[in-house]
Coordinates of C-alpha atoms in Angstrom, one line a residue:
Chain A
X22 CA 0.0 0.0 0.0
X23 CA 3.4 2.4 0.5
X24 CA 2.7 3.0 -3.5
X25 CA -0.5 4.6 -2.2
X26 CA 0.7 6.8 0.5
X27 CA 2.2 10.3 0.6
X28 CA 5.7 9.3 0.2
X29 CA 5.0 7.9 -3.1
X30 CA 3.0 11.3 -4.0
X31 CA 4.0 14.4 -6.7
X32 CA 2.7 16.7 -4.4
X33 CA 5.7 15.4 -1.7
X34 CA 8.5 16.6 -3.5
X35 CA 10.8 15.5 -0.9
X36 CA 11.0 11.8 -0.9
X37 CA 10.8 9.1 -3.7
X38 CA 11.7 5.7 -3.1
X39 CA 14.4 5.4 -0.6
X40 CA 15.9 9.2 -1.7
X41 CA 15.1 11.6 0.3
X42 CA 14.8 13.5 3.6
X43 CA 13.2 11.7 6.7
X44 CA 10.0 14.0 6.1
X45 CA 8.0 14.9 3.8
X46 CA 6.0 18.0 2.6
X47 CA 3.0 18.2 1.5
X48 CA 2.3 21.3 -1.2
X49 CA -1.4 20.8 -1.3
X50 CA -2.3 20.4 2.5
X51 CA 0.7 22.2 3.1
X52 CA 2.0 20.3 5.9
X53 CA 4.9 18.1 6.7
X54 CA 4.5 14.3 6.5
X55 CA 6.0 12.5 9.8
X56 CA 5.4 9.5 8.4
X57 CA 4.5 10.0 4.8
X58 CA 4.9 5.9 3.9
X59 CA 1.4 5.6 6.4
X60 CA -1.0 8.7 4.8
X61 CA -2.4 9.2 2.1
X62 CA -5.7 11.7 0.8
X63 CA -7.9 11.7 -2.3
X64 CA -5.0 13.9 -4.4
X65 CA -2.6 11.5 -4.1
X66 CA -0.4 11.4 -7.9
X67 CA 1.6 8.9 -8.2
X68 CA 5.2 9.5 -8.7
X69 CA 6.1 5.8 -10.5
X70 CA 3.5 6.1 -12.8
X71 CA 3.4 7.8 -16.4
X72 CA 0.4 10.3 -17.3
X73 CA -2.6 8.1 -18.0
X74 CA -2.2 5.7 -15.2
X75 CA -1.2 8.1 -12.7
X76 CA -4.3 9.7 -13.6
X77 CA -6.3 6.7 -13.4
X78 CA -4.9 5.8 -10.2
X79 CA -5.7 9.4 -8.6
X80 CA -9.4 8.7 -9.9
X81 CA -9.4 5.5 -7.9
X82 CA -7.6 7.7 -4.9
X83 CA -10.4 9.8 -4.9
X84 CA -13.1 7.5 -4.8
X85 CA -11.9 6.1 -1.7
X86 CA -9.8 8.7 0.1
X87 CA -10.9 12.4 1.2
X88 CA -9.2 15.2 -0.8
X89 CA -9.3 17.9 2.2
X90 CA -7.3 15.7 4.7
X91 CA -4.5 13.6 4.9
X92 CA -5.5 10.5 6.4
X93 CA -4.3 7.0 7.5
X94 CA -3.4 4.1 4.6
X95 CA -6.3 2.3 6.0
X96 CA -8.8 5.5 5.4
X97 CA -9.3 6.8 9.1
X98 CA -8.5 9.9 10.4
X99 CA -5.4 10.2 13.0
X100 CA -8.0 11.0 16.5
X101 CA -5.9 12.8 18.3
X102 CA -2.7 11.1 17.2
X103 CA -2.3 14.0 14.0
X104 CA 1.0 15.0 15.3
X105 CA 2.7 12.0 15.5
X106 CA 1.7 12.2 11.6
X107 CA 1.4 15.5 10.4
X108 CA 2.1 19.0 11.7
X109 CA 1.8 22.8 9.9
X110 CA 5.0 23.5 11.4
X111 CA 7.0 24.1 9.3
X112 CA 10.6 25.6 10.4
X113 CA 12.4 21.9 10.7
X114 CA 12.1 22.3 6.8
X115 CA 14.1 25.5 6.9
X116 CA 17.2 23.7 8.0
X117 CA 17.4 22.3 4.8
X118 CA 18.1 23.8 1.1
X119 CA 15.6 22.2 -0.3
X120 CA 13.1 21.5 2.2
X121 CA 12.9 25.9 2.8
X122 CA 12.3 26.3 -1.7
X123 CA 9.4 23.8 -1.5
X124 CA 7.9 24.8 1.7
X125 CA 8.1 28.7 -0.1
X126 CA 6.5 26.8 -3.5
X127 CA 3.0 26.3 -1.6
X128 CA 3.3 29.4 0.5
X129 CA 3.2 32.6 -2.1
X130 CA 2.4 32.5 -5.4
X131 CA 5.7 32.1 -6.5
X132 CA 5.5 28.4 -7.9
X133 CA 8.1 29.0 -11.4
X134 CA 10.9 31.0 -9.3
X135 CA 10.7 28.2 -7.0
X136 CA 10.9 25.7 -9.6
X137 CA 14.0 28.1 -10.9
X138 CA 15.6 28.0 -7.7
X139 CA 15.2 24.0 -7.8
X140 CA 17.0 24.8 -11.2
X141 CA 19.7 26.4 -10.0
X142 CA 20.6 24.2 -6.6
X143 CA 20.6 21.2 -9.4
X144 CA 21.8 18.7 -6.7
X145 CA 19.6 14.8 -7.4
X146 CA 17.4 15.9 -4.3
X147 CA 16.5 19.5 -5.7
X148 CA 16.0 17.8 -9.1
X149 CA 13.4 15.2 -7.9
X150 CA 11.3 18.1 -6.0
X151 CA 11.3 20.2 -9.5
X152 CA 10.5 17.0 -11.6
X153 CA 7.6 16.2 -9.2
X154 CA 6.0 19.6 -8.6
X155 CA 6.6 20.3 -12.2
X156 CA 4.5 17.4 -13.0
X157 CA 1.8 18.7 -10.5
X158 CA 2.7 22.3 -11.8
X159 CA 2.2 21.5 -16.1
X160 CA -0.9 19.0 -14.8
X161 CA -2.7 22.3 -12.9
X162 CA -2.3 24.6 -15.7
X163 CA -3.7 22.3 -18.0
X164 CA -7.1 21.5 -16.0
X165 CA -7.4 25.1 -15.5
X166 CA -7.4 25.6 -19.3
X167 CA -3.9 26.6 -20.0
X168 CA -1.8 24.4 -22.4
X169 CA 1.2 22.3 -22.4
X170 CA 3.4 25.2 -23.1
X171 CA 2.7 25.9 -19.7
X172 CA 5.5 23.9 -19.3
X173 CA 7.4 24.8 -21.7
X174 CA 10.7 26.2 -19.8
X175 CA 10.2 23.2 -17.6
X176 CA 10.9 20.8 -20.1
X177 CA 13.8 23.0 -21.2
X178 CA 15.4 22.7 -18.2
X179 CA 14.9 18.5 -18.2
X180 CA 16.5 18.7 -21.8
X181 CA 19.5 20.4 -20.2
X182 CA 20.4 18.2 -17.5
X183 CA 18.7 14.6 -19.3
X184 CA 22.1 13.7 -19.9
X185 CA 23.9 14.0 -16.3
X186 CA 24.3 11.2 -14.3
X187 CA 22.4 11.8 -11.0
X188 CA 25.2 11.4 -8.5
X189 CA 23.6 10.5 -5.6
X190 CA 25.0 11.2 -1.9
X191 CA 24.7 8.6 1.0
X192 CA 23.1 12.0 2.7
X193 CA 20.1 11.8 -0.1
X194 CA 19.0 8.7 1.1
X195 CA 16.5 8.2 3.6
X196 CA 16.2 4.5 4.2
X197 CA 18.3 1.8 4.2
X198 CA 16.9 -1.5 2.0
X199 CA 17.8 -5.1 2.6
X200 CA 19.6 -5.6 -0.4
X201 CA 23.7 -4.0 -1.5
X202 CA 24.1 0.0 -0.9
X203 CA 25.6 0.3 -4.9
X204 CA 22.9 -1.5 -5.8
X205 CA 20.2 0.7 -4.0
X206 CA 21.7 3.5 -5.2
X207 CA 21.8 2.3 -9.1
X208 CA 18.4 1.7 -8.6
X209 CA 17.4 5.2 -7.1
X210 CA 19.9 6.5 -9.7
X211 CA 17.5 4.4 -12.3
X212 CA 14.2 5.8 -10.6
X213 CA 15.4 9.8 -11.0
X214 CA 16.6 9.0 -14.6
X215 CA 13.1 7.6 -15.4
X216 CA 11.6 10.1 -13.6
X217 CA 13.0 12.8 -15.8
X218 CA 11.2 11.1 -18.6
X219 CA 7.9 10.3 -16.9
X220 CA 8.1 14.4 -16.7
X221 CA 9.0 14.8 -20.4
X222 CA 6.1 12.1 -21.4
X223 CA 3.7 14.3 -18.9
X224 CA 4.1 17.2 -21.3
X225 CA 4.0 15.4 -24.2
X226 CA 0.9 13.5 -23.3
X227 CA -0.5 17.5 -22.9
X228 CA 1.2 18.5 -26.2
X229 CA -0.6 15.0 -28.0
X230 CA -4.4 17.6 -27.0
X231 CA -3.3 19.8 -30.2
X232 CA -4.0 22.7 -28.1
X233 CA -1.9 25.5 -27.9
X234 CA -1.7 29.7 -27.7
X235 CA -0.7 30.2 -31.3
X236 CA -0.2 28.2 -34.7
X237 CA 3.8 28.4 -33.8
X238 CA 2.7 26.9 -30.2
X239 CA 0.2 23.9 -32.2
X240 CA 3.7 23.4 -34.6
X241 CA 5.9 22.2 -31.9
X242 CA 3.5 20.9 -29.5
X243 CA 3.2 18.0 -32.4
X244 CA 7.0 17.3 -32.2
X245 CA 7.0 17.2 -28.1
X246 CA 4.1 14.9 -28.5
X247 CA 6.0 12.4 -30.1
X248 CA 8.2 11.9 -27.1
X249 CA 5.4 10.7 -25.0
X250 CA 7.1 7.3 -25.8
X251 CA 10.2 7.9 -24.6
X252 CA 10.2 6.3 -20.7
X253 CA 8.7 2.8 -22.5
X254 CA 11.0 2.7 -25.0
X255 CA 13.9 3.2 -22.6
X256 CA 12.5 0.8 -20.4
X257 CA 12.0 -1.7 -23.1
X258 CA 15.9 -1.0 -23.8
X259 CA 17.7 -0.7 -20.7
X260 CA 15.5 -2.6 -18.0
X261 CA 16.9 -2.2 -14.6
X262 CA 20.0 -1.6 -15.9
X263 CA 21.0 1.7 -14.5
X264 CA 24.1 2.0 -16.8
X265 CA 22.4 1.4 -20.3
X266 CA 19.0 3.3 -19.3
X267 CA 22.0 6.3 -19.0
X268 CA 23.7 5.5 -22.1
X269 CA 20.5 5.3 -23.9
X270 CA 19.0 8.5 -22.7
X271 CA 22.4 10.7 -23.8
X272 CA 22.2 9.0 -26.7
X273 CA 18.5 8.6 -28.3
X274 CA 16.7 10.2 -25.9
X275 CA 18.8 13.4 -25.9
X276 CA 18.9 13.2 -29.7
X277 CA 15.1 12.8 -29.9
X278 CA 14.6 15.8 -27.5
X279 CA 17.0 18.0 -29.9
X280 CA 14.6 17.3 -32.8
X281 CA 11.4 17.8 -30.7
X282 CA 12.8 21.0 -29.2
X283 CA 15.6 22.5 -30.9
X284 CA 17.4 26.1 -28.9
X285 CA 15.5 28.5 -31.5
X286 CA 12.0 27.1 -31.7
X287 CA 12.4 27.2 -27.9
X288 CA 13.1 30.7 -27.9
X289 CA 10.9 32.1 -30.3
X290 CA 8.0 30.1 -28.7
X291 CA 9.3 31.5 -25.3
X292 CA 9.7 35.1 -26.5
X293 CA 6.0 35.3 -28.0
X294 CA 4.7 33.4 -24.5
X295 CA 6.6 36.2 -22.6
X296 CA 4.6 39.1 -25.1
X297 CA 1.4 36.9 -24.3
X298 CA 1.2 37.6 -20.5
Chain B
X203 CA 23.6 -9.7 1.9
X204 CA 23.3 -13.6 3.1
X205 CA 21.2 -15.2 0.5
X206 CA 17.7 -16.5 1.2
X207 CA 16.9 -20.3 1.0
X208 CA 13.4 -21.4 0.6
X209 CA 13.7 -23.2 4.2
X210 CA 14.1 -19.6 5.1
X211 CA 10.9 -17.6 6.8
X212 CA 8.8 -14.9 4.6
X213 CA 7.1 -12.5 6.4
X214 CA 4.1 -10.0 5.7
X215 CA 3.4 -6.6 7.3
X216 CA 0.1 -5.1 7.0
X217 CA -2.1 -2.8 9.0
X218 CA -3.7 -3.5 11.9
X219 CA -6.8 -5.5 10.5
X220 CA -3.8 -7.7 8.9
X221 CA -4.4 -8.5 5.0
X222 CA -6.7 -8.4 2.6
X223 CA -8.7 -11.8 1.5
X224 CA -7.4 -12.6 -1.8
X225 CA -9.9 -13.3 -4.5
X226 CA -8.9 -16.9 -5.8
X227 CA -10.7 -15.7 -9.3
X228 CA -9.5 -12.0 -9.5
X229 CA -7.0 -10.8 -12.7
X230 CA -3.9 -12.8 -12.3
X231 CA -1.1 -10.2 -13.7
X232 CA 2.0 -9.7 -11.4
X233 CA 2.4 -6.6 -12.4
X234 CA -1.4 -5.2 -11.8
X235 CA -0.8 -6.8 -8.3
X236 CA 2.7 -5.4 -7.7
X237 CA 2.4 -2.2 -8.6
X238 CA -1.5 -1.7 -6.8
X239 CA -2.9 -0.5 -10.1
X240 CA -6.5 -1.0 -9.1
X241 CA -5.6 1.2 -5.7
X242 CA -6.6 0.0 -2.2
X243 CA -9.1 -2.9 -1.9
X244 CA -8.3 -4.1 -5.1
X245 CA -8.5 -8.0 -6.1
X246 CA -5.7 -9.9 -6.6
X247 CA -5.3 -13.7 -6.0
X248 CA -1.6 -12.5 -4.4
X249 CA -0.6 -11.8 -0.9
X250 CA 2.6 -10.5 -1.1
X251 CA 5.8 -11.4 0.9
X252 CA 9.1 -10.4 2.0
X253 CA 12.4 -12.2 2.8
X254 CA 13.3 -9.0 5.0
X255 CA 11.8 -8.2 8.3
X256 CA 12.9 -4.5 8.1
X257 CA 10.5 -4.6 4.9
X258 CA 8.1 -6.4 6.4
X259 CA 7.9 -3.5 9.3
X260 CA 8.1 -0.9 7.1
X261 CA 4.5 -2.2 5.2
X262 CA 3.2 -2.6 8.5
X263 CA 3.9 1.1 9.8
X264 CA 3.7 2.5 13.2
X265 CA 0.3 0.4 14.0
X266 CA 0.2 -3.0 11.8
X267 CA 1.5 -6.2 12.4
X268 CA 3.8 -8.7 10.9
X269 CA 3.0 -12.4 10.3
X270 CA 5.6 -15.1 9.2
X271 CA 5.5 -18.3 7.1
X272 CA 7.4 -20.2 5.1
X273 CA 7.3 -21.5 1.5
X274 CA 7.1 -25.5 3.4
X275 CA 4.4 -24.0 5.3
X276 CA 2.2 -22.4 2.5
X277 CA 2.5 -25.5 0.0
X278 CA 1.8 -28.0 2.6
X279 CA -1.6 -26.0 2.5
X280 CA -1.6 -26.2 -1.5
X281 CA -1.2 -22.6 -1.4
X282 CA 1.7 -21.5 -4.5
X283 CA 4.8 -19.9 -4.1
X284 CA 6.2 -17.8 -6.8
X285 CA 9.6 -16.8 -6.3
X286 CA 11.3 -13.6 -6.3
X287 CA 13.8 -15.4 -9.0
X288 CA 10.7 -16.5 -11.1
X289 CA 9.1 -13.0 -11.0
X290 CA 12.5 -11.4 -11.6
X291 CA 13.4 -14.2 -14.4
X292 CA 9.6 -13.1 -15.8
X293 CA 9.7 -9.3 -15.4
X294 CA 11.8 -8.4 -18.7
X295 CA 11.3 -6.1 -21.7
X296 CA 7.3 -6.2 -21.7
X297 CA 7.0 -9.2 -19.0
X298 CA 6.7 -12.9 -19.7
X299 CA 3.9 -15.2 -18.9
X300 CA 1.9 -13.6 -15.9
X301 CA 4.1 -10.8 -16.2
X302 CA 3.3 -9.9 -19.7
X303 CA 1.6 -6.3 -19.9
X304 CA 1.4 -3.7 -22.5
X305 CA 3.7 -0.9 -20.7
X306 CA 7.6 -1.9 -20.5
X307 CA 7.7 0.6 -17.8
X308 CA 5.5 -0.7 -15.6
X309 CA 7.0 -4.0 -16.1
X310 CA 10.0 -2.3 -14.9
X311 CA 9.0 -0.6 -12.1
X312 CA 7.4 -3.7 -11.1
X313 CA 10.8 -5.2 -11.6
X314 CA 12.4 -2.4 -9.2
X315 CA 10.0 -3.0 -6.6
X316 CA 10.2 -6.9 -6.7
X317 CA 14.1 -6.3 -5.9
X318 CA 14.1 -3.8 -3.8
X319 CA 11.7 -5.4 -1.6
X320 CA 12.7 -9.0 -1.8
X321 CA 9.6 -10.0 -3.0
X322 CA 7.8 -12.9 -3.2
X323 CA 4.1 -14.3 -3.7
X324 CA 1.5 -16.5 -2.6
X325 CA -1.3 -17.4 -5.0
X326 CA -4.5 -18.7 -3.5
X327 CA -5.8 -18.9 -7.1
X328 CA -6.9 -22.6 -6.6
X329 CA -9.2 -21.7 -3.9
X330 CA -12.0 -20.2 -5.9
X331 CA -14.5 -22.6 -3.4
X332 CA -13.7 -21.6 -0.5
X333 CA -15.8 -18.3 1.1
X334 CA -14.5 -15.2 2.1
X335 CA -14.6 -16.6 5.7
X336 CA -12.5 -19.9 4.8
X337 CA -9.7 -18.1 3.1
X338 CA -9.0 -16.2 6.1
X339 CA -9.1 -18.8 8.3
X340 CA -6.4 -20.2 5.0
X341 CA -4.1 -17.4 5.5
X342 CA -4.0 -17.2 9.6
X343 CA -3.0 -20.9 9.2
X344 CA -0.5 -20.5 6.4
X345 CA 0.6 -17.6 8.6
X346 CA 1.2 -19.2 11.7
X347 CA -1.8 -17.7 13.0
X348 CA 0.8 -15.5 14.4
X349 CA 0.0 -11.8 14.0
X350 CA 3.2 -9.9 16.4
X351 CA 2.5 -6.2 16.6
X352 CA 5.1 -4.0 15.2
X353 CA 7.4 -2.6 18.0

């Protein structure tokens, strides 16, 4: 049931698999997560899942969890015991780099300079919390009627780093697993790598609507579409393999995301998005 | 890591109403079942196992319990085990078998999961007489009928 729970969520960019602080945060109830492996609510999004099942999976969230609380795996509420679970205090979350830019994300109205700042720290950690609120940040815009240029300097900034190996710190993880550290850590190296295509395959699945703000937006939104392929195929390549799913995303995946999104359709799309607002 | 023999226990952490009933007749596909793609409550003909302890506690949580068996114990009661080698051995490219499925990764993830948590099943697939009542009884006995609250 973990897969269910907070820890396992887009809207805890702070933990994924076994990487990850010891808490979480929550950016929709806006509270940290004590012990995000045992709660879950109705808004749960799956982080291990691509577009259409993590929305299919959020659907069966909803039907059976409430979507203004966080709540016990099992469905009840914590009576009385919330603080052993959850707490709006947030200052423990200052202590860390990371943990302050997220806890600012859900606090002002600043969501992109705190996906910037993500950007800029570019350590695995602060690259899992902008490939996860991203995902929650592209999927928003979209319901609300915006389109999946929304995106658009998000998946610029997964094109620059797609082929960087993550380089993971004994500090980034949270949990020890039964089975050989290097092998943990291939695997959570594995799970960011894929995780930076589940993000790319988010927008293309958007892009695939044909919707965009212009003709020029509609022209490249085709090409990103076609990269909504991308994590299978590498799966279908590499497997577990941490060390071919890396060679195959510098190589092919990289090359495929040139085509898609070249440095001047980027800009000029950019530019007439920045005269748009 | 010391390497697990099949005289070694498995053990199971759940909540604190302990597992789910299986459904003997329920959609058989390892992957639907590892990676909970039909969410909480869903039907599987699984329960799911662990050679690790510290896994087992971690899917029990603050409040669950743990149970124990062994794969002696669960076939002596015609219930099947399926190995974390055979699920590994099945969970390539777009799965094999029981593994098969349409999304290479999702067979993957499942893959992850299966070896990150040392994971094993139990089918009660044969077992599509038996009522809801009779399978538990089934799984407190392949269990041990011992259900230790995590400390």
């Amino acid at each position: 049931m973990m897969l269910l729970s907070c820890s396992n969520c887009w809207h805890n960019p702070l933990q994924y698999g076994s990487i990850g602080l010891s808490i979480g945060y929550c950016t929709e109830h806006r509270v940290v997560l004590r012990q995000a492996d045992e709660t879950t609510c109705g808004r749960q999004r799956r982080k291990d899942l691509l577009h259409t099942s993590a929305l299919r999976s959020s659907q069966l969230q909803q039907d059976r969890y409430p979507l203004n609380e966080v709540v016990r795996l099992d469905g009840t509420s914590f009576n009385g015991e919330a603080e052993q679970y959850v707490t709006p205090e947030i200052a423990p979350l200052q202590e860390d780099q990371i943990g302050s830019v997220v806890a600012e994300y859900s606090e002002f109205d600043t969501k992109i300079e705190a996906l910037a700042q993500l950007r800029q720290i570019g350590t695995p950690r602060a690259e899992l919390a902008r490939l996860s609120l991203g995902r929650a940040y592209v999927a928003r815009c979209v319901t609300r009627g915006g389109y999946w240029h929304s995106g658009l300097n998000l998946l610029w900034w997964a094109k620059e780093r797609l082929a960087e190996y993550p380089q993971l710190r004994i500090d980034d993880i949270r949990l020890q697993l039964p089975i050989p550290l290097q092998r943990q850590q291939e695997l959570e190296a594995w799970s960011l790598l894929m995780l930076r295509l589940a993000f790319i395959a988010d927008v293309a699945a958007h892009a695939a609507s044909g919707q965009a703000i212009s003709q020029q937006g509609r022209t490249l939104g085709a090409r990103v579409a076609r990269l909504a392929s991308l994590p299978e195929e590498a799966a279908e390549h590499a497997g577990t393999v941490v060390v071919k799913l890396f060679r195959w995303v510098g190589r092919v995946a990289l090359q495929r995301m040139e085509e898609a999104l070249p440095r001047s359709e980027y800009r000029a799309l950019s530019q007439e998005l920045h005269r748009e607002s | 890591m010391p390497t697990w023999r099949k005289m070694d226990p498995l053990f199971r952490g759940d909540g604190p109403d302990g597992p789910a009933v299986p459904k003997p007749t329920a959609d058989a596909s390892y992957v639907r079942h590892i990676l909970y793609l039909e969410g909480v409550g869903r039907s599987t003909p699984y329960l799911s196992t662990t050679e690790s302890q510290v896994i087992a506690r971690r899917f029990a949580g603050s409040s669950g319990q743990m149970r124990q068996t062994t794969v002696r114990r669960a076939e002596e009661r015609q219930v099947q085990h399926i190995s974390q080698s055979e699920l590994l051995q099945l969970l390539r490219g777009k799965g094999k078998g029981r593994a098969a499925w349409s999304n290479a990764y999702e067979v993957m993830q499942a893959r992850k999961y299966v070896e990150q948590w040392l994971e094993h099943l139990l089918s009660f697939e044969t077992f599509s007489s038996l009522t809801a009542e009779e399978l538990r009884r089934l799984i407190d006995d392949v269990f041990e009928g011992s259900r230790d609250p995590v400390t």
